[in-house]
Amino acid sequence: MSSSDSSTSAGPRLLGPAEVRSLAAALGVRPTKQRGQNFVIDPNTVRRIVRAADLSAGETVLEVGPGLGSLTLALLAEGHPVTAVEIDPLLAQALPSTIATYAPEQASALTVVQADAMEVTPAEIGTPTACVANLPYNVAVPVLLHLLQVSDSLRHGLVMVQSEVADRLAAPPGSRTYGVPSAKAAWYADVRRAGPVGRNVFWPAPNVDSGLVAFERRDPPDTPASREEVFAVIEAAFSQRRKTIRSALARWMPDRARLDEVLAATGIDPQLRGEMLGITEFAALAGAGRTQ
C-alpha cells in the first residue's frame, strides 16, 4: 500500500513514493544534480512544512522548484493559491495535469511560471505574500535573496535548504557560520532555523542533511546608503575573514585616512573582525562612507 493519501475523500491526494516514481517515469524524468533536484516523497513532510509556514487563510504562496508537485498539492489542500516557478520546461508543463488529477477542485488555484527563479520578475509572479519552497540546493541563497529583492509583497516564508546553508542564513553576528549570506538576508528579514529534515523523505536521497529556514520581512536599517552600497561593504568585510575590519575594508575604501574617519564616525572598533558586525553596522559604514 502506498504511503500517499489514497483515501476516498474528495480532497486532494498527496504524493507518496510510488506516485512520485510513477509520475517521473511517465515523464521520462530523472532528478539531476545540476538543477539540485530532490523530490519529496513523504506526505507527512509536506504537511509539516505547510503547518510550519504559519500561513493565513487563503494566503497566496510563491513556490520555487515545485518539481512533480508534492508540496504544491499540500499547499492547495489547505486552500492556498499557488504561483509555482519552475525552470524545467517538462516539469512546468506537466504540473497542471498532475494537479488536475490529484486535486481537481483546486486546479484553478494554480499558476505555473516557467522561468529561472534567479531572474523572475514581479510581472511574472504577481503579488504573493508568502514563499514556501523546497529550494534547489545549489542556488538556494541567490534565489532567496533575489526573490526578497524583487518582490516587495513577500512578507514571510519557509524554505527547505541544505542544512549547512540553513545555518549560514540564520547565523547571528559572531557565530562561526555567520557570513555574507547571513548579513545580506538580514537586510531584508529576520531569519531563523525552523527544524531539520531527514534524508529519507527525498528521492533520490541527498548525501547532505536538510533544514527549514523561516523568514519574516522587516524594514532594512535606516541609512542613506543604497542596498547595493551596503552589500559592497558586506562583501569587502568578509573577503578576508581573518583580518580586522580596518584591513578588510581597504578594498572598499583604499584611502586609509578616510576609512579611519568612517570607522570613527560609526563608533566601530577598527580591530574587530567583520564577522562581529551586524547589518545595522554594515549599513552605518556604507552610509558614512558615501561620497557626497
XYZ file of C-alpha atoms in Angstrom:
292
model
C 0.000 0.000 0.000
C 1.310 3.429 -0.895
C 2.126 5.968 1.811
C 0.183 8.614 -0.122
C -3.260 9.859 0.820
C -5.251 7.390 -1.201
C -8.458 7.719 0.791
C -11.841 8.030 -0.844
C -12.345 11.628 0.295
C -12.932 14.314 -2.295
C -9.973 16.350 -1.055
C -6.575 16.489 -2.730
C -4.418 13.377 -2.609
C -0.766 13.820 -1.756
C 2.148 12.100 -3.447
C 3.924 9.150 -1.872
C 6.984 7.250 -3.152
C 5.003 5.177 -5.674
C 3.212 8.201 -7.137
C 6.396 10.262 -7.412
C 8.263 7.490 -9.203
C 5.289 6.775 -11.445
C 4.952 10.436 -12.465
C 8.697 10.684 -13.086
C 8.690 7.520 -15.181
C 5.730 8.714 -17.244
C 7.574 11.964 -17.989
C 10.928 10.293 -18.544
C 12.337 12.440 -15.730
C 15.450 11.605 -13.754
C 16.361 14.068 -10.995
C 19.515 15.983 -11.934
C 22.258 17.219 -9.630
C 22.795 20.169 -11.996
C 19.404 21.592 -11.016
C 19.590 20.438 -7.425
C 16.520 18.250 -7.837
C 15.499 16.021 -4.950
C 11.790 15.217 -4.992
C 9.922 14.914 -1.692
C 8.183 11.553 -1.429
C 6.731 11.788 2.085
C 3.247 13.313 2.557
C 3.851 13.939 6.261
C 6.862 16.108 5.450
C 4.964 18.422 3.100
C 2.108 18.657 5.617
C 4.643 19.613 8.270
C 6.153 22.293 6.028
C 2.761 23.853 5.316
C 1.902 23.875 9.026
C 5.262 25.378 9.979
C 4.867 28.121 7.354
C 2.115 29.633 9.537
C 0.076 30.856 6.579
C -3.041 32.980 6.845
C -6.288 31.577 5.462
C -6.314 31.788 1.667
C -2.848 33.387 1.520
C -1.243 33.314 -1.931
C 2.023 31.378 -1.901
C 5.050 31.558 -4.172
C 6.659 28.146 -4.640
C 10.033 27.787 -6.360
C 11.021 24.470 -7.900
C 7.727 22.589 -7.478
C 9.141 19.578 -9.300
C 6.479 16.887 -9.548
C 4.051 18.724 -7.246
C 4.396 17.164 -3.768
C 4.475 20.445 -1.838
C 2.176 22.152 -4.339
C -0.585 19.655 -3.554
C -0.128 20.135 0.195
C -0.432 23.913 -0.158
C -3.516 23.661 -2.369
C -5.060 21.157 0.059
C -5.021 23.869 2.732
C -6.733 26.397 0.475
C -3.711 28.421 -0.640
C -3.487 29.656 -4.233
C -0.014 28.784 -5.548
C 2.215 30.533 -8.063
C 4.840 27.941 -8.951
C 8.114 28.962 -10.648
C 9.742 26.036 -12.461
C 12.797 26.278 -14.715
C 12.423 22.794 -16.229
C 10.015 23.072 -19.195
C 8.957 19.430 -18.943
C 8.065 19.714 -15.258
C 6.398 23.095 -15.743
C 4.163 21.721 -18.499
C 3.270 18.584 -16.536
C 2.374 20.213 -13.211
C -1.144 21.455 -14.156
C -2.081 17.960 -15.331
C -0.826 16.414 -12.084
C -2.835 18.883 -10.011
C -5.911 18.247 -12.156
C -5.550 14.530 -11.438
C -4.788 14.656 -7.715
C -6.658 17.841 -6.725
C -9.239 18.594 -9.429
C -11.187 21.067 -7.300
C -8.034 23.108 -6.634
C -6.655 23.103 -10.186
C -7.809 26.660 -10.887
C -5.815 27.936 -7.892
C -2.501 27.040 -9.535
C -0.448 29.369 -11.718
C 2.711 27.973 -13.299
C 5.516 30.282 -14.390
C 8.225 28.650 -16.480
C 11.250 30.746 -15.602
C 14.592 30.849 -13.848
C 13.855 31.883 -10.248
C 17.088 33.896 -10.171
C 15.749 36.079 -12.979
C 11.996 36.059 -12.373
C 10.269 39.450 -12.294
C 7.348 40.884 -10.295
C 5.313 40.996 -13.508
C 5.673 37.216 -13.799
C 4.881 36.231 -10.219
C 2.291 38.827 -9.213
C 1.972 39.702 -5.522
C 2.320 36.566 -3.373
C 2.687 37.314 0.334
C 4.456 34.105 1.364
C 7.175 31.896 -0.087
C 7.100 28.187 0.724
C 9.516 26.041 -1.240
C 11.971 23.184 -1.422
C 14.674 25.343 -2.976
C 17.203 23.822 -5.384
C 20.178 23.342 -3.082
C 22.865 24.575 -5.449
C 21.261 28.027 -5.876
C 19.219 28.405 -2.682
C 20.896 31.570 -1.366
C 20.892 33.623 -4.591
C 17.301 32.555 -5.318
C 16.052 33.615 -1.887
C 17.916 36.936 -1.991
C 16.620 37.644 -5.498
C 13.025 36.947 -4.502
C 13.278 39.214 -1.464
C 14.793 41.922 -3.641
C 12.262 41.881 -6.480
C 9.051 41.056 -4.607
C 8.034 43.668 -2.052
C 4.815 41.740 -1.462
C 6.652 38.780 0.124
C 6.200 39.221 3.872
C 7.278 35.856 5.224
C 8.133 32.332 4.230
C 9.560 28.918 4.971
C 12.105 27.284 2.686
C 13.873 23.952 2.754
C 17.589 24.121 2.012
C 20.778 22.196 2.709
C 21.348 22.130 6.476
C 24.673 23.925 6.199
C 23.013 26.695 4.150
C 20.226 26.968 6.714
C 22.868 27.505 9.391
C 24.530 30.239 7.356
C 21.311 32.059 6.524
C 20.157 32.129 10.145
C 23.536 32.728 11.805
C 23.846 35.740 14.143
C 26.915 38.023 14.188
C 29.851 36.479 15.997
C 28.932 32.884 15.252
C 31.177 30.517 13.316
C 28.774 30.238 10.370
C 27.965 33.955 10.094
C 28.971 35.402 6.738
C 27.826 37.126 3.556
C 24.544 35.142 3.198
C 23.621 35.836 6.838
C 24.276 39.566 6.587
C 22.557 40.008 3.227
C 19.487 38.054 4.331
C 19.334 40.210 7.469
C 18.964 43.309 5.260
C 15.530 42.047 4.270
C 14.243 39.922 7.112
C 14.604 38.223 10.467
C 15.741 34.678 9.660
C 15.700 31.603 11.907
C 16.166 27.855 11.736
C 12.812 26.066 11.810
C 13.828 22.429 12.179
C 15.695 19.576 10.453
C 14.509 17.385 7.578
C 15.660 13.778 7.200
C 17.317 12.448 4.048
C 14.882 9.576 3.577
C 11.957 11.841 2.641
C 13.591 12.580 -0.727
C 14.075 10.736 -3.973
C 16.888 10.416 -4.639
C 18.109 10.705 -1.048
C 20.661 13.537 -0.948
C 24.085 12.989 0.581
C 23.601 16.057 2.801
C 21.185 16.896 5.586
C 18.392 19.400 5.027
C 16.811 22.068 7.163
C 13.932 24.507 7.238
C 14.521 28.256 7.371
C 11.781 30.731 8.262
C 11.946 34.414 7.457
C 9.843 37.424 8.440
C 10.221 40.589 6.383
C 11.141 43.804 8.174
C 12.346 47.221 7.109
C 16.079 47.495 6.361
C 18.250 49.620 8.678
C 17.869 53.369 8.373
C 20.758 54.567 6.196
C 21.334 56.993 3.323
C 23.186 54.194 1.528
C 21.525 52.003 -1.071
C 21.206 48.243 -0.747
C 23.969 47.840 -3.343
C 26.280 50.107 -1.339
C 25.619 48.191 1.875
C 26.173 44.857 0.149
C 29.524 46.116 -1.212
C 30.657 46.756 2.378
C 29.475 43.287 3.454
C 31.372 41.601 0.623
C 34.545 43.530 1.416
C 34.282 42.790 5.138
C 34.160 39.035 4.549
C 36.620 38.903 1.651
C 39.455 38.433 4.143
C 37.645 36.870 7.048
C 40.572 36.585 9.436
C 41.609 40.225 9.092
C 40.381 43.186 11.107
C 37.554 45.249 9.700
C 40.049 48.083 9.020
C 42.247 45.797 6.911
C 39.385 44.023 5.163
C 37.641 47.251 4.176
C 40.747 48.588 2.435
C 39.482 47.144 -0.858
C 36.193 49.026 -0.362
C 37.900 52.285 0.688
C 41.612 52.370 -0.253
C 42.073 55.828 1.337
C 43.115 54.713 4.843
C 42.701 58.159 6.394
C 39.167 58.383 5.064
C 38.435 54.838 6.223
C 39.601 55.732 9.734
C 37.232 58.709 9.680
C 34.327 56.466 8.652
C 35.091 53.929 11.376
C 35.359 56.697 13.964
C 32.109 58.286 12.788
C 30.246 54.997 13.227
C 31.866 54.137 16.538
C 33.085 50.783 15.205
C 36.307 49.388 16.676
C 38.732 49.061 13.740
C 40.259 45.968 15.378
C 37.032 43.981 15.206
C 36.604 41.333 12.524
C 33.767 41.644 10.026
C 32.026 38.611 11.486
C 31.304 40.622 14.653
C 29.261 43.271 12.818
C 25.520 43.091 12.230
C 23.513 44.536 9.366
C 22.975 47.795 11.272
C 26.751 48.342 11.495
C 27.287 47.481 7.829
C 24.537 49.930 6.869
C 26.115 52.611 9.056
C 29.520 52.100 7.433
C 28.038 52.322 3.944
C 26.141 55.473 4.876
C 29.154 57.174 6.440
C 31.353 56.200 3.510
C 29.164 57.671 0.797
C 30.806 60.386 -1.281
C 28.681 63.499 -1.274
